[in-house]
Coordinates of C-alpha atoms in Angstrom, one line a residue:
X1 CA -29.0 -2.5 -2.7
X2 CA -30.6 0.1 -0.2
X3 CA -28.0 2.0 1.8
X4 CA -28.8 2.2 5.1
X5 CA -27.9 5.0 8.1
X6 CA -28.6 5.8 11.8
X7 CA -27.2 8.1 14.7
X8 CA -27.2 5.8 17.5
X9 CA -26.4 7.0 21.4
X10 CA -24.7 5.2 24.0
X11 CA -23.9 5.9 28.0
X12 CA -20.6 5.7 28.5
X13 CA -18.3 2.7 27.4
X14 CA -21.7 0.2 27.0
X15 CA -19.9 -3.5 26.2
X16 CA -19.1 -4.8 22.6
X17 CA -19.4 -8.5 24.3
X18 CA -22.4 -10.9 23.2
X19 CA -25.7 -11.0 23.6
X20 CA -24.4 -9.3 19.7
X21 CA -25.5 -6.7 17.7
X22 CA -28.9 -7.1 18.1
X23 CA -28.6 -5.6 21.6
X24 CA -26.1 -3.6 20.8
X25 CA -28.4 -1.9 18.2
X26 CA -31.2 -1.9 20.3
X27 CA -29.6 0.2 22.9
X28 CA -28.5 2.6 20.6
X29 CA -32.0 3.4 19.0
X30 CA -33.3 3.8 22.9
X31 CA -30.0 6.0 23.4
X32 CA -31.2 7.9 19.7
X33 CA -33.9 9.6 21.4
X34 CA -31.9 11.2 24.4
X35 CA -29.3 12.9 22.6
X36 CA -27.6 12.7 19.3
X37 CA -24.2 15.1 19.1
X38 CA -23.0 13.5 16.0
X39 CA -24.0 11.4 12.7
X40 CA -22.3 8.9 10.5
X41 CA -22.5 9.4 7.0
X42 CA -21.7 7.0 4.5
X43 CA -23.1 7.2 1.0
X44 CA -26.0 6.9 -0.5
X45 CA -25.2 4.9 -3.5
X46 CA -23.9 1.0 -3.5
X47 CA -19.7 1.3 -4.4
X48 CA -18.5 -0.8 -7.0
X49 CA -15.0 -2.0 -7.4
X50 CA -12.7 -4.2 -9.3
X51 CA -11.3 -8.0 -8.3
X52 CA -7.4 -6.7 -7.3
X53 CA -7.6 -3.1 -7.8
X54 CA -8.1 -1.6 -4.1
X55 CA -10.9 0.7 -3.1
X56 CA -11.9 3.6 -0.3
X57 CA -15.0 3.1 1.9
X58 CA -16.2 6.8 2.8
X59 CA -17.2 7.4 5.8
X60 CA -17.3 11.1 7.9
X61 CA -19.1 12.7 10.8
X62 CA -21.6 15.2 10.6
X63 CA -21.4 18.3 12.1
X64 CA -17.2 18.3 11.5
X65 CA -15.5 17.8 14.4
X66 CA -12.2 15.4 15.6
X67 CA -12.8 11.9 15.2
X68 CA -8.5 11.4 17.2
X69 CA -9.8 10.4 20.3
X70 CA -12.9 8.3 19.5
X71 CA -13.3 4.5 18.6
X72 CA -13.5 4.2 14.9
X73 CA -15.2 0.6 14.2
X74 CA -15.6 -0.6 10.5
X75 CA -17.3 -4.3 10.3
X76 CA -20.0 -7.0 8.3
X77 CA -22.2 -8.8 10.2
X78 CA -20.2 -9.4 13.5
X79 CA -19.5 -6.4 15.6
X80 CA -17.2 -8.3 17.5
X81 CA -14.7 -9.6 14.7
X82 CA -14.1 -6.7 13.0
X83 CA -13.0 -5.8 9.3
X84 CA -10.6 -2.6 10.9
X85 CA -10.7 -1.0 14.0
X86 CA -9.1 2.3 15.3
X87 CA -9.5 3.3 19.4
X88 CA -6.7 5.1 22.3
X89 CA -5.3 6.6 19.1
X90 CA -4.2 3.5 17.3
X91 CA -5.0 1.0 15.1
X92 CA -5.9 -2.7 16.6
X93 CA -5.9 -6.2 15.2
X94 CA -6.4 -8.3 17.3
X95 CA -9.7 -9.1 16.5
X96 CA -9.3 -8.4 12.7
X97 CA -11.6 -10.8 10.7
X98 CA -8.3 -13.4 9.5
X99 CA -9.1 -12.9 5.4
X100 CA -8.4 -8.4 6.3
X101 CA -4.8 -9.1 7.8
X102 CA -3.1 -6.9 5.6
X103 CA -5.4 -5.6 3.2
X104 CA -7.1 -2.7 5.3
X105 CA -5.8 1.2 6.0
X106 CA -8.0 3.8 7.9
X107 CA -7.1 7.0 5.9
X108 CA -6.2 9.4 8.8
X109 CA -5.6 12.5 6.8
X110 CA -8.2 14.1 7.5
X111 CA -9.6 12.4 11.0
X112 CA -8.7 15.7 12.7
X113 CA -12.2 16.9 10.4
X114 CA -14.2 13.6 11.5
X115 CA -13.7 12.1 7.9
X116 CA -12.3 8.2 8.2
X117 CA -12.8 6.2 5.1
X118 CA -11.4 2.9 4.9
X119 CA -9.1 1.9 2.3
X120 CA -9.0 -2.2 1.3
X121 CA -6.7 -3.6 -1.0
X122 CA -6.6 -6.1 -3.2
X123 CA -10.4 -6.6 -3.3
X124 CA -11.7 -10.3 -3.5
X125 CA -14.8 -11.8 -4.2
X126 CA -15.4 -12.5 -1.1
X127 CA -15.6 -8.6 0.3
X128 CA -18.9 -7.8 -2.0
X129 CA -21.5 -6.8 1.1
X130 CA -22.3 -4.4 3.7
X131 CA -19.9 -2.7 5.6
X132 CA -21.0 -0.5 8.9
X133 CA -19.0 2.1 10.2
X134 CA -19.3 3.2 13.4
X135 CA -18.1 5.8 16.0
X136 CA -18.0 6.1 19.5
X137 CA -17.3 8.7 21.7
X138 CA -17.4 7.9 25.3
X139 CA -21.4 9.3 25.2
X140 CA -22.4 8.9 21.7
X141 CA -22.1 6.0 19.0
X142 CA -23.7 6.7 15.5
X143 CA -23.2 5.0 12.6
X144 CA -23.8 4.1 8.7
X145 CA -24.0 1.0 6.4
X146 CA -22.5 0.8 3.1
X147 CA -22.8 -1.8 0.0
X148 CA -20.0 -2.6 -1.6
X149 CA -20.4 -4.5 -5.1
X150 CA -17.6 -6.7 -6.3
X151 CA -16.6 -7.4 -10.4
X152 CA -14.5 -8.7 -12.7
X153 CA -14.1 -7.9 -16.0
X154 CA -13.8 -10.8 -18.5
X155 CA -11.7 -11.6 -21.8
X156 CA -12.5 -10.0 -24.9
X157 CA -15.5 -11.6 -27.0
X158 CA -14.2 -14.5 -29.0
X159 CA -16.1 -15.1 -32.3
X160 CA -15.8 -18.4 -33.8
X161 CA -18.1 -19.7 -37.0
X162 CA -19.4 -23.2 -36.0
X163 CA -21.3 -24.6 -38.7
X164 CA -24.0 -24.5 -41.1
X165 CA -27.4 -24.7 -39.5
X166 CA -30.9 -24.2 -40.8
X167 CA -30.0 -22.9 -43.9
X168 CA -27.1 -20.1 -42.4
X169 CA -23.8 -19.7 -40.9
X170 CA -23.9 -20.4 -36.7
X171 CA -21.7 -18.2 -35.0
X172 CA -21.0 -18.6 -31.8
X173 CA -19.5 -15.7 -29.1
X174 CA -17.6 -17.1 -26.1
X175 CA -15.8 -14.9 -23.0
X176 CA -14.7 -15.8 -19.9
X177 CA -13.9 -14.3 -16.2
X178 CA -16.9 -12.5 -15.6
X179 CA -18.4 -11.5 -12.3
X180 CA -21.4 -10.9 -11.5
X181 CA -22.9 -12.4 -14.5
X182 CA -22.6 -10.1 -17.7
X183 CA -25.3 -8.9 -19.9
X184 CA -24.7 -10.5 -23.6
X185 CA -26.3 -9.2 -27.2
X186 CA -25.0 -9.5 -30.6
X187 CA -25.6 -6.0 -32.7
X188 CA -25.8 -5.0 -36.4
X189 CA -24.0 -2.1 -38.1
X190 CA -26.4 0.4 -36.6
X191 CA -26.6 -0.7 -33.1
X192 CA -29.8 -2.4 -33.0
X193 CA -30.0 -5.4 -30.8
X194 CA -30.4 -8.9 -32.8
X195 CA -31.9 -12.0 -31.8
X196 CA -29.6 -14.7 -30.7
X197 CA -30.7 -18.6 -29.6
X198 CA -30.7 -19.0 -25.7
X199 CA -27.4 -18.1 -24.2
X200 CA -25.9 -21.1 -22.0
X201 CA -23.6 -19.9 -18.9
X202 CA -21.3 -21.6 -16.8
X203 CA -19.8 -20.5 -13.3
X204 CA -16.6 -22.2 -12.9
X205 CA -14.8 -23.2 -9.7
X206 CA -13.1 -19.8 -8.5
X207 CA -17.1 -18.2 -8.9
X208 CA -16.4 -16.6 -12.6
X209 CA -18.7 -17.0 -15.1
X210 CA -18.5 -18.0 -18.9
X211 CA -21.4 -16.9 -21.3
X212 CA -21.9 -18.4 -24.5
X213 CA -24.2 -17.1 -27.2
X214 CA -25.4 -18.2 -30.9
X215 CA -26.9 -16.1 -33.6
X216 CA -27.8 -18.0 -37.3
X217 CA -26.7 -15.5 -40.4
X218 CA -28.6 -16.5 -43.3
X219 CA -28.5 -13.2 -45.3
X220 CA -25.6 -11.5 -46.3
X221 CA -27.1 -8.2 -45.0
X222 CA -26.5 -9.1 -42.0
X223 CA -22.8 -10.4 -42.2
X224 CA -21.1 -7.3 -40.0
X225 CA -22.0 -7.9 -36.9
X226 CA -20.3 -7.6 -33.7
X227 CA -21.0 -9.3 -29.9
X228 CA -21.2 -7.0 -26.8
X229 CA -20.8 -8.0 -23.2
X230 CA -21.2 -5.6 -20.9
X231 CA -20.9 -5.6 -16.9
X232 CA -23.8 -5.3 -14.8
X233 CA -22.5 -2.7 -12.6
X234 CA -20.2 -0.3 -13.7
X235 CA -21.9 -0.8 -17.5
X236 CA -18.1 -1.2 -18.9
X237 CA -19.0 -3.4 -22.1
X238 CA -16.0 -5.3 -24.0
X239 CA -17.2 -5.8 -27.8
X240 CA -15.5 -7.9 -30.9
X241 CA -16.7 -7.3 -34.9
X242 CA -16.6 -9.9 -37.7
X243 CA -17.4 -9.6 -41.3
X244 CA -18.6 -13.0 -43.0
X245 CA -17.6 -12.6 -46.5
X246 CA -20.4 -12.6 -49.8
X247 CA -18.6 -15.9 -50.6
X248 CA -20.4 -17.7 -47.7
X249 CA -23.8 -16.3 -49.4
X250 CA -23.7 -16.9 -53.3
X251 CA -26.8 -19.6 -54.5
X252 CA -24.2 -22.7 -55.5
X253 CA -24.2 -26.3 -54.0
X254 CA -24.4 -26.9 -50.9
X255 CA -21.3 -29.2 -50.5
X256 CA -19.2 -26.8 -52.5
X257 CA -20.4 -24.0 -50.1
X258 CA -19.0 -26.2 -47.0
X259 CA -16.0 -27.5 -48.7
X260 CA -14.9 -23.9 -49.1
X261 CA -15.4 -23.6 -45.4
X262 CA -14.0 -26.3 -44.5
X263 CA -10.6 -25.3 -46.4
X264 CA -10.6 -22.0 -44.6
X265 CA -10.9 -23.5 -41.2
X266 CA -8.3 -25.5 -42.1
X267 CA -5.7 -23.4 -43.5
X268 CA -6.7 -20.6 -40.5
X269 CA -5.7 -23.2 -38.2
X270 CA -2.2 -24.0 -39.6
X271 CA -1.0 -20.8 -39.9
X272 CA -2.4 -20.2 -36.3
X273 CA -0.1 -23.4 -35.3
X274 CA 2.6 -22.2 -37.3
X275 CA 2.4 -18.9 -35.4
X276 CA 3.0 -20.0 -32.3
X277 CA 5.2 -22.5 -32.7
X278 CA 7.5 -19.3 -34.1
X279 CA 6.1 -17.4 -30.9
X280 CA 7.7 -20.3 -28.6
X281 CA 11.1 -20.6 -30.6
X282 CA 11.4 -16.8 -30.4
X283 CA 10.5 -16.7 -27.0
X284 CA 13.1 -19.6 -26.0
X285 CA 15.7 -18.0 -28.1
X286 CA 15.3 -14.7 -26.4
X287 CA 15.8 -15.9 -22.9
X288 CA 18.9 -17.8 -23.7
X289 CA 16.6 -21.4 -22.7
X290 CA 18.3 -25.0 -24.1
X291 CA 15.9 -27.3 -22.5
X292 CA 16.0 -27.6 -18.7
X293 CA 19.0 -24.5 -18.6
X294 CA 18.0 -21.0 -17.3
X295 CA 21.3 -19.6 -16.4
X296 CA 24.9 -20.0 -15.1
X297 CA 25.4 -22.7 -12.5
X298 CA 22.3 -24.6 -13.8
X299 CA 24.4 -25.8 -16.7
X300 CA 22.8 -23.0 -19.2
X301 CA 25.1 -22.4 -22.7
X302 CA 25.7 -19.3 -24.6
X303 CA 24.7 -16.4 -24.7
X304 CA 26.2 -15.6 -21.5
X305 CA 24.5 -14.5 -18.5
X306 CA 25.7 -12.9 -15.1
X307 CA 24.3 -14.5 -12.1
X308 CA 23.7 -11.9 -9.0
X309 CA 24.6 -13.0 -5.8
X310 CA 22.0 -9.8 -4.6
X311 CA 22.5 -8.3 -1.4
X312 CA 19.9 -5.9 0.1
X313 CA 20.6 -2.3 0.5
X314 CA 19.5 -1.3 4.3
X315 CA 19.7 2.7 3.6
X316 CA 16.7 1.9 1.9
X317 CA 14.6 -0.7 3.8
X318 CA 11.3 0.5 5.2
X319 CA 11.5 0.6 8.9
X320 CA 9.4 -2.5 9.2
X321 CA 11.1 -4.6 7.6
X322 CA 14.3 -6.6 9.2
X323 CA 17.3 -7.6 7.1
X324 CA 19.2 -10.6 7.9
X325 CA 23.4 -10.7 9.2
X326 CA 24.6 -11.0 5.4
X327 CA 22.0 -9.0 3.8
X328 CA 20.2 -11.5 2.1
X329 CA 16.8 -12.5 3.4
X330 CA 14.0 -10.1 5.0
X331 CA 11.2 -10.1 7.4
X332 CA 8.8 -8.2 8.2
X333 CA 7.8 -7.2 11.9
X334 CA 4.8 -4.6 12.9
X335 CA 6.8 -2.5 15.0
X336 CA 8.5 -0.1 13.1
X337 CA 12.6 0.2 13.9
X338 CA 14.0 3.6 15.2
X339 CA 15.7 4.3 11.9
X340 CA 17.4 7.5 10.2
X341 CA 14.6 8.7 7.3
X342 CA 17.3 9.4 4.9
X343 CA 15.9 10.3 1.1
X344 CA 16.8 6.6 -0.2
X345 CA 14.0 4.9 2.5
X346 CA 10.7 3.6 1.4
X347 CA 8.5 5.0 4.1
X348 CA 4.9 4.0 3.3
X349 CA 5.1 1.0 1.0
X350 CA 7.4 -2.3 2.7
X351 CA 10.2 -2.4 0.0
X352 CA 13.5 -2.6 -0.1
X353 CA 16.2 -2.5 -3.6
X354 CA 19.0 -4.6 -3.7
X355 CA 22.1 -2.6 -3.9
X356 CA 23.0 -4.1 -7.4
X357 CA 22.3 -1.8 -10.6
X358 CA 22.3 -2.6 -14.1
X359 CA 21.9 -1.0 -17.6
X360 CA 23.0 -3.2 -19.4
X361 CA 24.1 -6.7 -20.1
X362 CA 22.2 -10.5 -19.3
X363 CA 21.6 -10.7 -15.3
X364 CA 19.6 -13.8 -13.2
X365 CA 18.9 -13.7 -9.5
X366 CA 16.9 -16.6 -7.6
X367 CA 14.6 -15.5 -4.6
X368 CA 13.2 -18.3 -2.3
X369 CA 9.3 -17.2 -1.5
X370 CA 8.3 -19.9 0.2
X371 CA 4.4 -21.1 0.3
X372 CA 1.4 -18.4 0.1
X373 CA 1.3 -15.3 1.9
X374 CA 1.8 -11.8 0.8
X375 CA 5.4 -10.5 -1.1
X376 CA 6.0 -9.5 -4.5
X377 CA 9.8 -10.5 -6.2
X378 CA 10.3 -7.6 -9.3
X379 CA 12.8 -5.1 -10.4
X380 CA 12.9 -1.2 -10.2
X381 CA 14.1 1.8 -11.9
X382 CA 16.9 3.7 -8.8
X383 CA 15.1 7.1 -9.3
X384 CA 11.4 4.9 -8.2
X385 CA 9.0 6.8 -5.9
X386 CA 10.5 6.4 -1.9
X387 CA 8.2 8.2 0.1
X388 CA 4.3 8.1 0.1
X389 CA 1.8 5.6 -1.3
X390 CA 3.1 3.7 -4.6
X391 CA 0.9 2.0 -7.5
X392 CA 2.8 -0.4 -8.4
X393 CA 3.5 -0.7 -12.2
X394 CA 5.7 0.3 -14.8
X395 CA 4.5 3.8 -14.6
X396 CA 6.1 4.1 -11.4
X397 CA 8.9 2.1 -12.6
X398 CA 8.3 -0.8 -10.9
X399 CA 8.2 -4.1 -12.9
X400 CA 7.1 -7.8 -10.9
X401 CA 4.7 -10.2 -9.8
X402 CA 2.8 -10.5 -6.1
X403 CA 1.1 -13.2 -4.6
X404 CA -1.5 -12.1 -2.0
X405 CA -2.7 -15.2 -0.4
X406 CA -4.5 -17.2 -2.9
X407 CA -4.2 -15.0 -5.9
X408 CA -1.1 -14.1 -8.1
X409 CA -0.9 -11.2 -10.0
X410 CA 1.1 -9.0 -12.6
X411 CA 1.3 -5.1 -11.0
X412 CA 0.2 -3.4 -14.2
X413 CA -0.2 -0.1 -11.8
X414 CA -4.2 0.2 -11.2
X415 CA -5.3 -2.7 -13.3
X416 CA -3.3 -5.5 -11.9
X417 CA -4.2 -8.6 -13.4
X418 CA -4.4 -12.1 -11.9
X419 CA -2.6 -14.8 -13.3
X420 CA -4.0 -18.9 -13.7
X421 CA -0.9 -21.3 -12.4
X422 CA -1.0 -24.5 -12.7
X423 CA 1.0 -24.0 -8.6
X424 CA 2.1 -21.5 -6.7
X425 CA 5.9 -21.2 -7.3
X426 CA 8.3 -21.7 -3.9
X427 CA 11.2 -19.8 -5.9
X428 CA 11.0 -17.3 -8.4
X429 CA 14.1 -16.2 -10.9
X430 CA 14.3 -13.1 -12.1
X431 CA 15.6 -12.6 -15.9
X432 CA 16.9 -9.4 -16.7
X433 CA 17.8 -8.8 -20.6
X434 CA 19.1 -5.1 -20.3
X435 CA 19.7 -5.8 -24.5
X436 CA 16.4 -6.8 -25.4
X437 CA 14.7 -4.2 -23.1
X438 CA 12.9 -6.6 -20.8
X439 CA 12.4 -8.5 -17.4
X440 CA 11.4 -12.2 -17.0
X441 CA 10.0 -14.6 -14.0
X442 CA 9.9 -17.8 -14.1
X443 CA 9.2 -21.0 -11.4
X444 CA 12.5 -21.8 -10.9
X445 CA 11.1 -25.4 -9.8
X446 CA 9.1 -26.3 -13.0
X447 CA 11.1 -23.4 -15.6
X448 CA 7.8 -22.6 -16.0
X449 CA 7.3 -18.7 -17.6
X450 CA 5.7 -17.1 -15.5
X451 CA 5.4 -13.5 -16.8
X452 CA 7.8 -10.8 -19.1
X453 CA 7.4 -7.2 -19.2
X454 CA 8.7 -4.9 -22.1
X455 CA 11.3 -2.5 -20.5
X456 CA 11.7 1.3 -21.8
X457 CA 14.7 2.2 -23.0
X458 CA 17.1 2.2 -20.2
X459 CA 19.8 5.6 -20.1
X460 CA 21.9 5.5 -16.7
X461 CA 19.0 5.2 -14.3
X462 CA 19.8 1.6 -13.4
X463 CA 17.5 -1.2 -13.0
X464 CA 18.0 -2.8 -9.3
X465 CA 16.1 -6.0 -7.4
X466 CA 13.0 -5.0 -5.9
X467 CA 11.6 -6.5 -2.9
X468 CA 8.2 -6.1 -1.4
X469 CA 6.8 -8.2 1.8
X470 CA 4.0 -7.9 4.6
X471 CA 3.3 -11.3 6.1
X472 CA 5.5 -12.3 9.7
X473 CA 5.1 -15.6 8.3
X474 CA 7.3 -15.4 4.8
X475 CA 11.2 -14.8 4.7
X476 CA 12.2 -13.7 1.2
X477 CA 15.3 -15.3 0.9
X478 CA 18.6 -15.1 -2.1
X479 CA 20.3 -18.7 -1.9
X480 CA 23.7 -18.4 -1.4

């Protein structure tokens, strides 16, 4: 997409009501031509980012000079409902379009230069578009439009041989989770492109795509080959190789030459069912699961495990968040409390620890989450980051899940990945196996798994709950 710019120049405080932006653009083109102090610049290539990583809109005026005191206006296609806007020094929301509440930050650092990107996290589908930014200084309005391109990056290539077909071995590559729609090509040894019969795609119901291809081996030349899928913006390619052996090839009947393949197929398949049915028994027998038993009070047997009765620690609450009487339940309010900014306080990101600590040991906790809306339920190291922005992952020593409206991810640190549930769980346990070096969750409703992180080896930094929350709407809540 073409990026597009313009200094614009308005007499003083010129309305933001309807006619719309038509007029509103219109008057500052007339405006142009009678004086321009300033201009907006954006950049001049389209921006690309990943489905839940977060992303920074630039945006800066040109000569340098304070942007403190003007209106700072960042929005799509209405200038009216806006995506963020900053004016009288402060941030305002009351107009914020509803699917931003939460997810946007005008970086401020360095507004005192007239640089003010925006910063939106937790990128969706839905934000791929233009995005204008524009300021306005009592006398002069300019502004700049960006693009903004949205992907996701699929599974690895899975290569599967089908059947015999026109006198070769069909082989078929399948991936999933794509978006936009990926570029697919099946290559020899070298890296020269072969041909393939026509690909067949498939966009399912939350706008991902599938891609299917077919390629016919009929020469034993050809038997390394690997498929290639590559994104169509950022040109990050995931690949998978497979070898046919010279057994497939050999001149001998044709029914001996598919009962050999049949048998493979078959015995590949029951070790594969034998391999996770070891995976599963393993699994269970690690979390201490009979079935329908989690933990203590739910009827579980041995090994034993503690349940927590986990009480929030308030030294280390972020201002705006609100703890309950008994210290067991949150909320979270805009206005930030008048409190001391001892060295324990989160004072960016909205978390609080419980004041529990482990290192070692079997330990539960329940936390009720209620429907939707935007909190993560995890555990973190007692040395984690306090002040300042956070990635959260286990590099920052942070281990948990987050739902953010519709989506539910694992925090993985930059590349947090979204997770498929069959619901959204109301309560989410916590199982930490201090032993075994690693953190459960599960639906507490369904005892559904939900996801388990490896731990690192733990010393006498202690592993504590973590809470995180920024919705008015949610309570995150321990049942007594």
């Amino acid at each position: 997409m073409k990026k597009v710019a313009s200094s614009l120049c308005l007499s003083s405080r010129a309305s933001t009501s309807a006619p719309g932006l038509i007029i509103f653009c219109t008057c500052f083109c007339i405006q142009k031509l009678e004086s321009a102090q300033f201009r907006v610049i954006g950049s001049a290539q389209p921006i690309t980012a990943i489905v839940g990583q977060d992303i920074v809109l630039p945006c800066h005026l040109s000569p340098r000079m304070s942007a403190e005191n003007m209106e700072v206006r960042w929005f799509r296609n209405n200038f009216e409902a806006y995506v963020h806007l900053y004016c009288d020094g402060r941030d305002q929301y009351e107009k914020q379009i509803q699917e931003y509440f939460g997810r946007t930050e005008l970086l401020k650092d360095s507004i005192a230069d007239g640089n003010v990107p925006l910063k939106i996290l937790n990128i969706k589908y839905s934000d791929e578009g233009e995005y204008s930014c524009f300021l306005h200084d009592g006398s002069t309005t300019a502004g700049t439009v960006l693009d903004l391109n949205v992907v996701v990056l699929g599974s690895v290539p899975l290569i599967s041989v089908e059947d015999y077909q026109e006198g070769g071995i069909r082989i078929v590559c399948r991936s999933s989770g794509w978006f936009p729609e990926p570029k697919v090509v099946w290559k020899d040894p070298s890296g020269q492109h072969l041909p393939s019969l026509p690909k067949t795609k498939a966009q399912q119901d939350n706008v991902l795509f599938e891609t299917e291809t077919t390629i016919v081996i009929k020469e034993y030349r050809n038997s390394k080959l690997s498929c290639w899928i590559r994104d169509k913006y950022l040109s990050q390619g995931k690949e998978s190789t497979f070898s046919i052996s010279d057994l497939f090839f050999p001149q001998m009947n044709t029914w001996m030459v598919a009962l050999i393949f049949i048998l493979v197929v078959s015995l590949g398949l029951f070790v594969l069912i034998i391999y996770l049915f070891k995976l599963r028994s393993d699994l269970l027998r690690q979390l201490g699961w009979r079935r329908h038993v989690i933990c203590p009070g739910l009827g579980r047997t041995a090994p034993p495990v503690e349940e927590v009765k986990v009480t929030l620690d308030p030294d280390t609450a972020h201002p705006e968040l609100v703890l309950s009487q008994d210290q067991r339940s949150v909320t979270w309010t805009e206005t930030k409390q008048q409190l001391p900014d001892n060295p324990e306080r989160f004072d960016a990101e909205r978390c609080v620890l419980g004041c529990e600590g482990f290192t070692s040991g079997r330990h539960c906790w329940q936390v009720e989450v209620g429907e939707g809306g935007y909190w993560a339920v995890g555990v973190a190291r007692e040395s984690v980051k306090r002040k300042g922005w956070i990635c959260f992952g286990p590099e920052e020593g942070i281990w948990g899940v987050q739902c953010w409206g519709d989506l539910f991810i694992v925090l993985q640190g930059p590349d947090h990945r979204p997770l498929t549930l069959d619901r959204a769980p109301r309560r989410v346990r916590v199982y930490l196996d201090c032993a075994r070096r690693q953190v459960s969750f599960l639906d507490s409703d369904t005892e559904t798994l939900i996801f388990t992180f490896p731990l690192p080896l733990l010393t006498q930094d202690r592993i504590q709950p973590w809470l995180w929350l920024r919705d008015s709407r949610v309570q995150l809540r321990f049942p007594h």
